[in-house]
PDB file of N, CA and C and ligand atoms in Angstrom:
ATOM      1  N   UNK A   1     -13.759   5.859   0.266  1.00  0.00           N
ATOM      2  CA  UNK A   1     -13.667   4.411   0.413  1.00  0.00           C
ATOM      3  C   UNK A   1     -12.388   3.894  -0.252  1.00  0.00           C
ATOM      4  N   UNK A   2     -11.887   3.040   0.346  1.00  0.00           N
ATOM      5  CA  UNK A   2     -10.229   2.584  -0.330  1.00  0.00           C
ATOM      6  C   UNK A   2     -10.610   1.111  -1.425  1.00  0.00           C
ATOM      7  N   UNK A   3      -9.892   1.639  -2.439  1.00  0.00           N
ATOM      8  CA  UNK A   3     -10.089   0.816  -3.429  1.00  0.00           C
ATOM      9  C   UNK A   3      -9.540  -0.729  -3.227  1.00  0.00           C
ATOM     10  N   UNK A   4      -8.610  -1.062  -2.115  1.00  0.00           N
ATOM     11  CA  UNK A   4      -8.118  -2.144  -1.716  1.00  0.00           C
ATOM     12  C   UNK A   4      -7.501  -2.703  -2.996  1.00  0.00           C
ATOM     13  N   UNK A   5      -6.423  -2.528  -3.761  1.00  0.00           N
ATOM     14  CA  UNK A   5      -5.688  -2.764  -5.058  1.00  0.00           C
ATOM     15  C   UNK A   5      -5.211  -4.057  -4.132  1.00  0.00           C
ATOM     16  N   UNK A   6      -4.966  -4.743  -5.524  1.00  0.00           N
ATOM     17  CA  UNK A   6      -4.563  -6.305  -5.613  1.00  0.00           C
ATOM     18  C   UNK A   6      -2.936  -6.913  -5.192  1.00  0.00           C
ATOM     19  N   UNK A   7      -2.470  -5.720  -5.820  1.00  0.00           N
ATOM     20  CA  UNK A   7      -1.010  -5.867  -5.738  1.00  0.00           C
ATOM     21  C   UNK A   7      -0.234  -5.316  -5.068  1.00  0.00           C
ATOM     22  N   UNK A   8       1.534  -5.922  -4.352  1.00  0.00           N
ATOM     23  CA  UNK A   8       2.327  -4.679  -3.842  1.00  0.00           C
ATOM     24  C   UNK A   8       2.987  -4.011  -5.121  1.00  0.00           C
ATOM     25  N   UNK A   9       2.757  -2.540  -5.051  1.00  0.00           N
ATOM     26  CA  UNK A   9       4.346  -2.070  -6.883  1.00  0.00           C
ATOM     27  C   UNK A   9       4.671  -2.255  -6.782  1.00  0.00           C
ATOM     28  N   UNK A  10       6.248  -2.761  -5.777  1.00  0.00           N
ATOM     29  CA  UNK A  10       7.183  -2.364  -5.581  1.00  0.00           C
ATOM     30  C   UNK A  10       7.357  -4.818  -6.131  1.00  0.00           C
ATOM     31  N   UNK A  11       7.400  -5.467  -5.383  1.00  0.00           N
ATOM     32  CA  UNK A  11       7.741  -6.509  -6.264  1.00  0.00           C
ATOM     33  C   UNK A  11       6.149  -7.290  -6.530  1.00  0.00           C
ATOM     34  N   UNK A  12       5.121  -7.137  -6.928  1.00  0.00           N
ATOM     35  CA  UNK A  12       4.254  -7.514  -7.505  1.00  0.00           C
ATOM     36  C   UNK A  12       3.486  -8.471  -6.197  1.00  0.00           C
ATOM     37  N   UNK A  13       3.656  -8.731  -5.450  1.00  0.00           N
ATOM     38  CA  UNK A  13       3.121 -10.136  -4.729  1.00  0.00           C
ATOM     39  C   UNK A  13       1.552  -9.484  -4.492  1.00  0.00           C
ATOM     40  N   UNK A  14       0.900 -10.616  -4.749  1.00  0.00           N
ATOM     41  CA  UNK A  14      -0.330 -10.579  -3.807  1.00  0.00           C
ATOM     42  C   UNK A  14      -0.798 -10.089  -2.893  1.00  0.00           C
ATOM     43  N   UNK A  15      -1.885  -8.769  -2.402  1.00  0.00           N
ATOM     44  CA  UNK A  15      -2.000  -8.535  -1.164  1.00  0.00           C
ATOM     45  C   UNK A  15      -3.585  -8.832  -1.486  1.00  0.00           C
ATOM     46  N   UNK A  16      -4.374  -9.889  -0.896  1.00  0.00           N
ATOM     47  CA  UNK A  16      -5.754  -9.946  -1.304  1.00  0.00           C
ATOM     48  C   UNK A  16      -6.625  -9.061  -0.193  1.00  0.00           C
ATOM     49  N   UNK A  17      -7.534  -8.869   0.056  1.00  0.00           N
ATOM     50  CA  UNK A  17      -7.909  -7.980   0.902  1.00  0.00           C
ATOM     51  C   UNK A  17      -8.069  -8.591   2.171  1.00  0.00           C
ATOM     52  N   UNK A  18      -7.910  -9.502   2.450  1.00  0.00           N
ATOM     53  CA  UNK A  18      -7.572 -10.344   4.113  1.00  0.00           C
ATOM     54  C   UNK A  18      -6.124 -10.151   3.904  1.00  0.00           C
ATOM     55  N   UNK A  19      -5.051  -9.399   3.225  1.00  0.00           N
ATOM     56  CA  UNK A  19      -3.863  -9.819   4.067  1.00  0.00           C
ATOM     57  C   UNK A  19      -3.684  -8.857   4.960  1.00  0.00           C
ATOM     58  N   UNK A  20      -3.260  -9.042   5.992  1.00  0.00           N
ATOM     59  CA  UNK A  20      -2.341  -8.739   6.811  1.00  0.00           C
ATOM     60  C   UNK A  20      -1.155  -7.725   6.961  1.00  0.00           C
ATOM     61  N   UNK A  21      -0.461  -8.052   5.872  1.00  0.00           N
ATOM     62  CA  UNK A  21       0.705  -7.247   5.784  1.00  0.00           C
ATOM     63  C   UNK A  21       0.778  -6.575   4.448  1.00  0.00           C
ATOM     64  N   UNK A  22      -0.191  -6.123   4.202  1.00  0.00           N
ATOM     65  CA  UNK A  22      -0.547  -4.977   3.059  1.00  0.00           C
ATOM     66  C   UNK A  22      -0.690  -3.162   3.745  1.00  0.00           C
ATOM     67  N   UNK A  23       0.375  -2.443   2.822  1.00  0.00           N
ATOM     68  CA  UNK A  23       0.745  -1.367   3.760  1.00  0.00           C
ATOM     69  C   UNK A  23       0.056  -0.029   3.036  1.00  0.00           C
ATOM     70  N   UNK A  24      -0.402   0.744   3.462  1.00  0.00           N
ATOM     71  CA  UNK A  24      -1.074   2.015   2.263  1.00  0.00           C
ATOM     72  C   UNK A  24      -0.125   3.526   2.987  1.00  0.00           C
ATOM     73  N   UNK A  25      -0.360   4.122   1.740  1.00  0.00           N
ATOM     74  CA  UNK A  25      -0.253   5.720   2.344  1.00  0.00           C
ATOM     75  C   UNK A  25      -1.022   5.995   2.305  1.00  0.00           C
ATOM     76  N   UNK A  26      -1.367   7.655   2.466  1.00  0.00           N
ATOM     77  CA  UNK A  26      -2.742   8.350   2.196  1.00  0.00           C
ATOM     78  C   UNK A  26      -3.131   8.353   1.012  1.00  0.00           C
ATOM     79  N   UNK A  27      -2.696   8.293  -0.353  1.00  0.00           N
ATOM     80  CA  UNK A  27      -3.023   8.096  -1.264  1.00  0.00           C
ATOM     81  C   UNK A  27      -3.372   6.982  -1.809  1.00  0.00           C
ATOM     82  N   UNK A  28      -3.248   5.125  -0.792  1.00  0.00           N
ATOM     83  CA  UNK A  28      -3.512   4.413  -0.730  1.00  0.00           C
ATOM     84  C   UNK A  28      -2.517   3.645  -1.845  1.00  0.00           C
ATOM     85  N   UNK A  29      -1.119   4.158  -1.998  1.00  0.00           N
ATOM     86  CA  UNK A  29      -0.184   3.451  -2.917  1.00  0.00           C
ATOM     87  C   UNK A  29       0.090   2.353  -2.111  1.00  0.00           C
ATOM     88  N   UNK A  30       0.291   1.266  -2.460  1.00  0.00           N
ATOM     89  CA  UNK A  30       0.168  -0.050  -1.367  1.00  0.00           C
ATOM     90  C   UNK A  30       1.261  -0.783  -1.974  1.00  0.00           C
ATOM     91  N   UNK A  31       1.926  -1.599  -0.726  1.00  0.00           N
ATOM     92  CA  UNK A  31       3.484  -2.250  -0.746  1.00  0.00           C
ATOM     93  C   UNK A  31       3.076  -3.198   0.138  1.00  0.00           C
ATOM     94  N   UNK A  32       3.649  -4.734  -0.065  1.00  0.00           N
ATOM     95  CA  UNK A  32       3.794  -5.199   1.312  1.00  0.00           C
ATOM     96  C   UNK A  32       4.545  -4.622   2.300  1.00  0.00           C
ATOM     97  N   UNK A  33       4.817  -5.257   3.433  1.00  0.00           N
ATOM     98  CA  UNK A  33       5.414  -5.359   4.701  1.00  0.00           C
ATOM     99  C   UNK A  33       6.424  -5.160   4.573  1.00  0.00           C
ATOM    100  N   UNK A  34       6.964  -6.099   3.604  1.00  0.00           N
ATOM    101  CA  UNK A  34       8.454  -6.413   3.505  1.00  0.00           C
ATOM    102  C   UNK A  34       9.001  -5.454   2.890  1.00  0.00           C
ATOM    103  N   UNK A  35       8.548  -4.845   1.988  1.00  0.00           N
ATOM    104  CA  UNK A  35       8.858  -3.356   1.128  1.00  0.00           C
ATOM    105  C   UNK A  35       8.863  -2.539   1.553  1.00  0.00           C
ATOM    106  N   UNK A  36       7.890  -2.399   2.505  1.00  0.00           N
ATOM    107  CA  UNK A  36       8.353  -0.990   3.440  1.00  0.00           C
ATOM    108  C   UNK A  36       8.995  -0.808   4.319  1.00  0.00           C
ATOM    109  N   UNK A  37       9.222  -2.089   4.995  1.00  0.00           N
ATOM    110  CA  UNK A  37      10.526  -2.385   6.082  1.00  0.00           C
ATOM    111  C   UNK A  37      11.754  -2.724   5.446  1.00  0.00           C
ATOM    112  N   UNK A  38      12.261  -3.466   4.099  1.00  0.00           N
ATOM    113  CA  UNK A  38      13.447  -3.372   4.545  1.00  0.00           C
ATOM    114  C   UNK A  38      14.003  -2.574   2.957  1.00  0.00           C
ATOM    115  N   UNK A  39      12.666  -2.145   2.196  1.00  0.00           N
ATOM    116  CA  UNK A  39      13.367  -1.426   0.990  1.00  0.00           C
ATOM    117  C   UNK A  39      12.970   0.200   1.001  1.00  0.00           C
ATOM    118  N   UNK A  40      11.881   0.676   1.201  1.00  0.00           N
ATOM    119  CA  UNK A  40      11.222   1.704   1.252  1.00  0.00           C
ATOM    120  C   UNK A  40      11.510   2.471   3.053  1.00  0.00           C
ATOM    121  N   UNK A  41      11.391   1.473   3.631  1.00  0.00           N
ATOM    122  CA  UNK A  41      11.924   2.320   4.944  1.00  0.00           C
ATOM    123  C   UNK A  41      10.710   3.570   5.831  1.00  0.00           C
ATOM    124  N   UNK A  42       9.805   2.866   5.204  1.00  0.00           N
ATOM    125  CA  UNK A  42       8.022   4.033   5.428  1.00  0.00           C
ATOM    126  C   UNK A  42       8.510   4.956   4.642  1.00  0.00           C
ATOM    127  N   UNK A  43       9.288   4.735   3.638  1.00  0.00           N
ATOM    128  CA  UNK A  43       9.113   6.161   2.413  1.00  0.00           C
ATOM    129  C   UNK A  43       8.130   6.179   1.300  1.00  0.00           C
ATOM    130  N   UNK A  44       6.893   6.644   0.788  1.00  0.00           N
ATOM    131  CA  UNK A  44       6.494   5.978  -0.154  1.00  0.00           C
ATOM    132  C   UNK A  44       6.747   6.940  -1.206  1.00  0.00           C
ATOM    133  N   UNK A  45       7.183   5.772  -2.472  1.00  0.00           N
ATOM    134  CA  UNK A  45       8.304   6.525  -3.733  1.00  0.00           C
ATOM    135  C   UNK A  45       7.542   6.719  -4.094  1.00  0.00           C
ATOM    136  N   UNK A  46       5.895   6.736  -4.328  1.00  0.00           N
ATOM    137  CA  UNK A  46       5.654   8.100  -4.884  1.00  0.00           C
ATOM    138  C   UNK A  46       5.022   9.653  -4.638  1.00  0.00           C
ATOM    139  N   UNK A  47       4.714   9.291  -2.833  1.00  0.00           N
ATOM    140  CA  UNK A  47       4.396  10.592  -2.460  1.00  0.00           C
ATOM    141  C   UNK A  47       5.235  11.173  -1.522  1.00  0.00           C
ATOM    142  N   UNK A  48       6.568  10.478  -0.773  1.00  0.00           N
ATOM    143  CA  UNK A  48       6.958  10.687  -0.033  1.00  0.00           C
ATOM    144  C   UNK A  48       6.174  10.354   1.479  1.00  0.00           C
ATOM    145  N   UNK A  49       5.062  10.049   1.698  1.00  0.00           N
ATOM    146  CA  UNK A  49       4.190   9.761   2.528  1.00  0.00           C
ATOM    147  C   UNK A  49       4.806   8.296   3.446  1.00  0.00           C
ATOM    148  N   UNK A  50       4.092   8.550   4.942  1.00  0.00           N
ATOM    149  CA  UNK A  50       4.330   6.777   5.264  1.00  0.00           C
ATOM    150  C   UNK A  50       3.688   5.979   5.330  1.00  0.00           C
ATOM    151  N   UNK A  51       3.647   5.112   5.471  1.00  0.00           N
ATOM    152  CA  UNK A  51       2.574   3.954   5.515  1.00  0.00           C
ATOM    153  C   UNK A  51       2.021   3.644   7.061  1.00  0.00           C
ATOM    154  N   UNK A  52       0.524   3.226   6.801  1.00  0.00           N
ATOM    155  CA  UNK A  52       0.199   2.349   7.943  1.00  0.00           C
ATOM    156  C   UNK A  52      -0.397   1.654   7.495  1.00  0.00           C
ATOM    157  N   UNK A  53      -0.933  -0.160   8.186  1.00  0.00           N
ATOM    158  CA  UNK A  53      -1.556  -1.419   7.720  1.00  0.00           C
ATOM    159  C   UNK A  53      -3.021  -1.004   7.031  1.00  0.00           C
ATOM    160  N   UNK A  54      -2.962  -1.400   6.186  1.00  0.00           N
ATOM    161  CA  UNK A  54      -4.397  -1.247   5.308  1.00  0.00           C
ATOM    162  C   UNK A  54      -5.373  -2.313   6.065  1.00  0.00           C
ATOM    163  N   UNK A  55      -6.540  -1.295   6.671  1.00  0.00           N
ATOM    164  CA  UNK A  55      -7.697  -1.909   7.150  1.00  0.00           C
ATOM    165  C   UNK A  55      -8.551  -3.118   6.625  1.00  0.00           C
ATOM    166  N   UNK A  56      -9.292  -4.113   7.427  1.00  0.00           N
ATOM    167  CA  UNK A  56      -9.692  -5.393   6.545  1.00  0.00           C
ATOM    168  C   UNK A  56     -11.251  -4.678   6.305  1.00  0.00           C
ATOM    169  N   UNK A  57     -11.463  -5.059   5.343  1.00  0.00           N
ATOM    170  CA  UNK A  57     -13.499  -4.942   4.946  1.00  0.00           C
ATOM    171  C   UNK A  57     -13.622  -6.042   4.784  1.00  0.00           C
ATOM    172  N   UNK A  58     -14.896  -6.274   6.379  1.00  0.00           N
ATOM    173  CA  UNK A  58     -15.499  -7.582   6.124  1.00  0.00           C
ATOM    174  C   UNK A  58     -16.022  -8.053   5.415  1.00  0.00           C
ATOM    175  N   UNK A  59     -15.525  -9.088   5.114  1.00  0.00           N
ATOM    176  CA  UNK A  59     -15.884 -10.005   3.971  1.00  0.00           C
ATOM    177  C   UNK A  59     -17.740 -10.534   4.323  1.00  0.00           C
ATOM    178  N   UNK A  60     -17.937 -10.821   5.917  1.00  0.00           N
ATOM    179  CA  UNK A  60     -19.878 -11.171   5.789  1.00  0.00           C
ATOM    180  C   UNK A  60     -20.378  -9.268   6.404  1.00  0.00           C
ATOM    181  N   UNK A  61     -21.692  -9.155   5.561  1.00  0.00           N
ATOM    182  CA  UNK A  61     -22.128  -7.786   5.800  1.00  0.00           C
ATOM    183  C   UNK A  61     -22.880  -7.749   7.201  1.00  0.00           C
ATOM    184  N   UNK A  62     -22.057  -7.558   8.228  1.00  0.00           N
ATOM    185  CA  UNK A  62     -22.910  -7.056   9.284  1.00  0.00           C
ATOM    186  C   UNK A  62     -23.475  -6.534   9.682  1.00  0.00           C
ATOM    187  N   UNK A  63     -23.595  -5.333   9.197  1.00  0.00           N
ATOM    188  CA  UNK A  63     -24.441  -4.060   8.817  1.00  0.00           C
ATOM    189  C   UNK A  63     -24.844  -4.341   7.721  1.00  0.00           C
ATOM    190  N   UNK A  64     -25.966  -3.913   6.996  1.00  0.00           N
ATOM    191  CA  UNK A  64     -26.626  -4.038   5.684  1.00  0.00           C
ATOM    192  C   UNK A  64     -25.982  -3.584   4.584  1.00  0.00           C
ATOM    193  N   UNK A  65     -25.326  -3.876   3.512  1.00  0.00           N
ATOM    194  CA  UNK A  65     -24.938  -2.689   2.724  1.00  0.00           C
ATOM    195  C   UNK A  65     -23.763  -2.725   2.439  1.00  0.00           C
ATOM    196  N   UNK A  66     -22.705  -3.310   3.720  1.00  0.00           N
ATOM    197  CA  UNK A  66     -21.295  -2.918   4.311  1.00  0.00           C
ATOM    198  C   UNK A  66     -20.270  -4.300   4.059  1.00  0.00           C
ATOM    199  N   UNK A  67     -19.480  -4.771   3.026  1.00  0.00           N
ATOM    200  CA  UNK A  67     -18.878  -5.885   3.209  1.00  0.00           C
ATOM    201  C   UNK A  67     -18.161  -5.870   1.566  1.00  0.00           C
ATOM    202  N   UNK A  68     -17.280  -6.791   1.839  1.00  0.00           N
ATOM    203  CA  UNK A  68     -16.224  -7.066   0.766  1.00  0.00           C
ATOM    204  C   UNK A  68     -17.047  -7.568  -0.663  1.00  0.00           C
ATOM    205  N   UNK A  69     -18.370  -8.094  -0.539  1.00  0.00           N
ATOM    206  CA  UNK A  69     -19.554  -8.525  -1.727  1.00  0.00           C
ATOM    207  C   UNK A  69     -19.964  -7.302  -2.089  1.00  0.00           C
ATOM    208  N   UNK A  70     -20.693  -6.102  -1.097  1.00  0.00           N
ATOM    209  CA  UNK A  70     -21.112  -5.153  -1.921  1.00  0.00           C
ATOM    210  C   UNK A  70     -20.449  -3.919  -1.720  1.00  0.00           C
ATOM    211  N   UNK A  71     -19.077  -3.742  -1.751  1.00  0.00           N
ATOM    212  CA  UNK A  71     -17.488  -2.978  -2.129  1.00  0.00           C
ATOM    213  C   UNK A  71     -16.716  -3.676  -2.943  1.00  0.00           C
ATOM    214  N   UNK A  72     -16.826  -4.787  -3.650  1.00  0.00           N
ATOM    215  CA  UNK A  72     -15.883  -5.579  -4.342  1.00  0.00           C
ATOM    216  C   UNK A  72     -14.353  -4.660  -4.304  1.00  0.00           C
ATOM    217  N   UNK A  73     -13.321  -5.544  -3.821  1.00  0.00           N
ATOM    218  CA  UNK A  73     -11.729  -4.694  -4.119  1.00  0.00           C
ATOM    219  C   UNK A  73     -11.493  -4.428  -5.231  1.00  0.00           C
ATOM    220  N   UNK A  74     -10.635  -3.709  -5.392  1.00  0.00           N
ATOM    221  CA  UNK A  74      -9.822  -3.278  -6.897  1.00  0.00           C
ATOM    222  C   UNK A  74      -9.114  -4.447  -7.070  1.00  0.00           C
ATOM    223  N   UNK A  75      -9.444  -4.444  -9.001  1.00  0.00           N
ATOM    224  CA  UNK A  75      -8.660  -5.272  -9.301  1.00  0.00           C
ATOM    225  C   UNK A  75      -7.468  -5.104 -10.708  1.00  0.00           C
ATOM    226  N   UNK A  76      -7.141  -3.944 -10.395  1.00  0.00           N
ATOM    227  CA  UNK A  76      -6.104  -3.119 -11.792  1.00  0.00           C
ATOM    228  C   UNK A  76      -4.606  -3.066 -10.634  1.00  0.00           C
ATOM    229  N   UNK A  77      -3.889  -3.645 -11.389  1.00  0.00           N
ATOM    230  CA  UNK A  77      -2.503  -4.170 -10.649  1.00  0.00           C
ATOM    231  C   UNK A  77      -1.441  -2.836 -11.329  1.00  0.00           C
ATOM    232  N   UNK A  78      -0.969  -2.614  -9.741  1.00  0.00           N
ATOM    233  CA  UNK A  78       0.086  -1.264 -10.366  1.00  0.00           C
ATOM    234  C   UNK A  78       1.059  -1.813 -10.116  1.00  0.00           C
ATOM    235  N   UNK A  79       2.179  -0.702 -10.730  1.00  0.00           N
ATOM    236  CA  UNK A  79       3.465  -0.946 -10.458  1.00  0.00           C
ATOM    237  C   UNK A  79       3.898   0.396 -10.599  1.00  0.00           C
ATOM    238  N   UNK A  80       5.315   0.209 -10.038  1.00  0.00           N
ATOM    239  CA  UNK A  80       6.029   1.587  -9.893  1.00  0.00           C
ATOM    240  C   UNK A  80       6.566   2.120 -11.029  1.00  0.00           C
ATOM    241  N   UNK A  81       6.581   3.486 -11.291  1.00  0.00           N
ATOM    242  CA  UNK A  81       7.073   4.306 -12.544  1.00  0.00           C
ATOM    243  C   UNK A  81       8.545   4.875 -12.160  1.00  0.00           C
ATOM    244  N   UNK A  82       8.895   4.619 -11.059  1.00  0.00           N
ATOM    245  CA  UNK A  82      10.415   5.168 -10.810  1.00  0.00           C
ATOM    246  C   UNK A  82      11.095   4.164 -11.263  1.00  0.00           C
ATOM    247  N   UNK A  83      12.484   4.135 -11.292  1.00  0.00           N
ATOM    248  CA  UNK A  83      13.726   3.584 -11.712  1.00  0.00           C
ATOM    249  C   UNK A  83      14.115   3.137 -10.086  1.00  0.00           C
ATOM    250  N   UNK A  84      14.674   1.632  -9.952  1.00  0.00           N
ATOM    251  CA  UNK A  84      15.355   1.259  -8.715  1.00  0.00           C
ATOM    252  C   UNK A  84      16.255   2.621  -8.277  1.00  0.00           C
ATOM    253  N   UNK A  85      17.199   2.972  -8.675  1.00  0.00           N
ATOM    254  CA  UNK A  85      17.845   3.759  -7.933  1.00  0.00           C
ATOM    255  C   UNK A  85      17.436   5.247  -7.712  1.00  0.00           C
ATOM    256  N   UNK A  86      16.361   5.168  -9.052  1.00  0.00           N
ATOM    257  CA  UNK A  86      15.826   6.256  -8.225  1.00  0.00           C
ATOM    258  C   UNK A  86      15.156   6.105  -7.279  1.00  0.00           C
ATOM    259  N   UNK A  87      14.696   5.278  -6.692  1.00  0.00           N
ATOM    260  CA  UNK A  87      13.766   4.931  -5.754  1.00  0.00           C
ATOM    261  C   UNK A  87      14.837   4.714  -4.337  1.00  0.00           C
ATOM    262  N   UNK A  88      16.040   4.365  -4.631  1.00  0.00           N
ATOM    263  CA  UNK A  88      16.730   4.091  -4.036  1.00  0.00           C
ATOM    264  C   UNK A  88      17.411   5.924  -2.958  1.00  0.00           C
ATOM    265  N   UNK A  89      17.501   6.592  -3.927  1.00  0.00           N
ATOM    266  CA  UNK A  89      18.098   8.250  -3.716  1.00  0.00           C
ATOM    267  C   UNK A  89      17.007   8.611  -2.786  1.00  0.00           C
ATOM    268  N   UNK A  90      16.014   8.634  -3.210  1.00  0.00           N
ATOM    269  CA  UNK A  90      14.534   9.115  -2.486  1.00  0.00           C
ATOM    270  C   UNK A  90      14.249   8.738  -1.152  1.00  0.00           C
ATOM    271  N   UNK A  91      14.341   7.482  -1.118  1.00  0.00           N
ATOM    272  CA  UNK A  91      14.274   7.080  -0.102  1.00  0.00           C
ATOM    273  C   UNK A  91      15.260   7.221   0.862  1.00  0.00           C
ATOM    274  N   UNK A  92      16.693   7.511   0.365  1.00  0.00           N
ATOM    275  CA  UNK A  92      17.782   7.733   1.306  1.00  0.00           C
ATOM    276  C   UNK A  92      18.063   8.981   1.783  1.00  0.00           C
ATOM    277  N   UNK A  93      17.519  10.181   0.999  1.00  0.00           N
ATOM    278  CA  UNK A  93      17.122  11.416   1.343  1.00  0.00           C
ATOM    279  C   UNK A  93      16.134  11.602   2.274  1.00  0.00           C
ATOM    280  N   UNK A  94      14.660  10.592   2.483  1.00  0.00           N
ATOM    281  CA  UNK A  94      13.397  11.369   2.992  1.00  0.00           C
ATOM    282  C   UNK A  94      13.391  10.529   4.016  1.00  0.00           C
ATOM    283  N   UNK A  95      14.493   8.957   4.401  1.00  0.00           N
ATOM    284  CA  UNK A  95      13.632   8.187   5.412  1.00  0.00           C
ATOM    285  C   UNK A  95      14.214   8.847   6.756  1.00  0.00           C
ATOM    286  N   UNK A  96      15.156   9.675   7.354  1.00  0.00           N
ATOM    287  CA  UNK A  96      15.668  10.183   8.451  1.00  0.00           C
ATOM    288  C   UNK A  96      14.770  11.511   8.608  1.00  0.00           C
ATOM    289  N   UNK A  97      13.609  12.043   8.121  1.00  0.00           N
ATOM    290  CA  UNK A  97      12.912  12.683   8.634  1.00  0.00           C
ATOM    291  C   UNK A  97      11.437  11.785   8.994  1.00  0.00           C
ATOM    292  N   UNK A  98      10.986  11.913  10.287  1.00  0.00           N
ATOM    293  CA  UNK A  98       9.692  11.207  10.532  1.00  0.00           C
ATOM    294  C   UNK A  98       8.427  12.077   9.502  1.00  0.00           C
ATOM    295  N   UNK A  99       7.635  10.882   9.131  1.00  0.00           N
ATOM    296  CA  UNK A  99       6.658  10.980   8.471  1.00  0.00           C
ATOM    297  C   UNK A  99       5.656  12.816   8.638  1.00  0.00           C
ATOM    298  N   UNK A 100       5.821  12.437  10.092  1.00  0.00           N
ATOM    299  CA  UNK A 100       5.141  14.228  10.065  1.00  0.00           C
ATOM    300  C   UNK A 100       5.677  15.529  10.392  1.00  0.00           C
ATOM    301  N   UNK A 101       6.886  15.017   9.675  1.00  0.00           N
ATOM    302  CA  UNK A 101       7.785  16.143   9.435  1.00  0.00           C
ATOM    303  C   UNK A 101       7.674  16.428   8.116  1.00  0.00           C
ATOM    304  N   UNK A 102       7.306  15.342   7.278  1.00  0.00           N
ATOM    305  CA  UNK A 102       7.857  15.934   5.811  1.00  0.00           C
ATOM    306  C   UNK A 102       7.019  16.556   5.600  1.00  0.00           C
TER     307      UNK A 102
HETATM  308 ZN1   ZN B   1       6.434  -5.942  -1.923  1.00  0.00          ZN
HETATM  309 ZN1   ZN B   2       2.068   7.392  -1.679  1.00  0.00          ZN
END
């Protein structure tokens, strides 16, 4: 089950669990939109992984059991442990191979 974290690392903004343009890898490191398009490039600095749109959990339980009340999202705000330019090298090395290549 995805913990749906609060925040993008990369510049802090808000992704509440209705947004939209909240991006995960498989490890569910999460960036907005804007971070992965025009800084990250679908690289994610810390697995090398790419992103796709993080799924919504409905907020009313339509099924019994199943909804944003009884999954509550994560609410521990990350941020990134790389250095800008390192983040910067990484990404300029790994984004010219497609995702299922690396
Ligand atoms: Zn961002
Ligand atoms: Zn990752």
């Amino acid at each position: 089950m995805l913990e749906i974290r609060p925040n993008c690392e990369m510049c802090d903004r808000d992704l509440p669990p209705d947004a939209t343009e909240a991006r995960i890898c498989s490890y569910e490191c999460t960036f907005c939109a804007d971070c992965v398009d025009n800084v990250l490039h679908n690289v994610c600095p810390n697995c090398a992984g790419g992103f796709v749109p993080r799924p919504i959990r409905p907020r009313q339980a339509r099924r019994p059991g199943v909804s944003l009340t009884d999954q509550p999202p994560g609410t521990k705000r990350r941020s990134l442990k790389h250095r800008l330019e390192d983040i910067t090298a990484f990404v300029a090395a790994t984004r010219g191979i497609p995702p299922e290549d690396r």
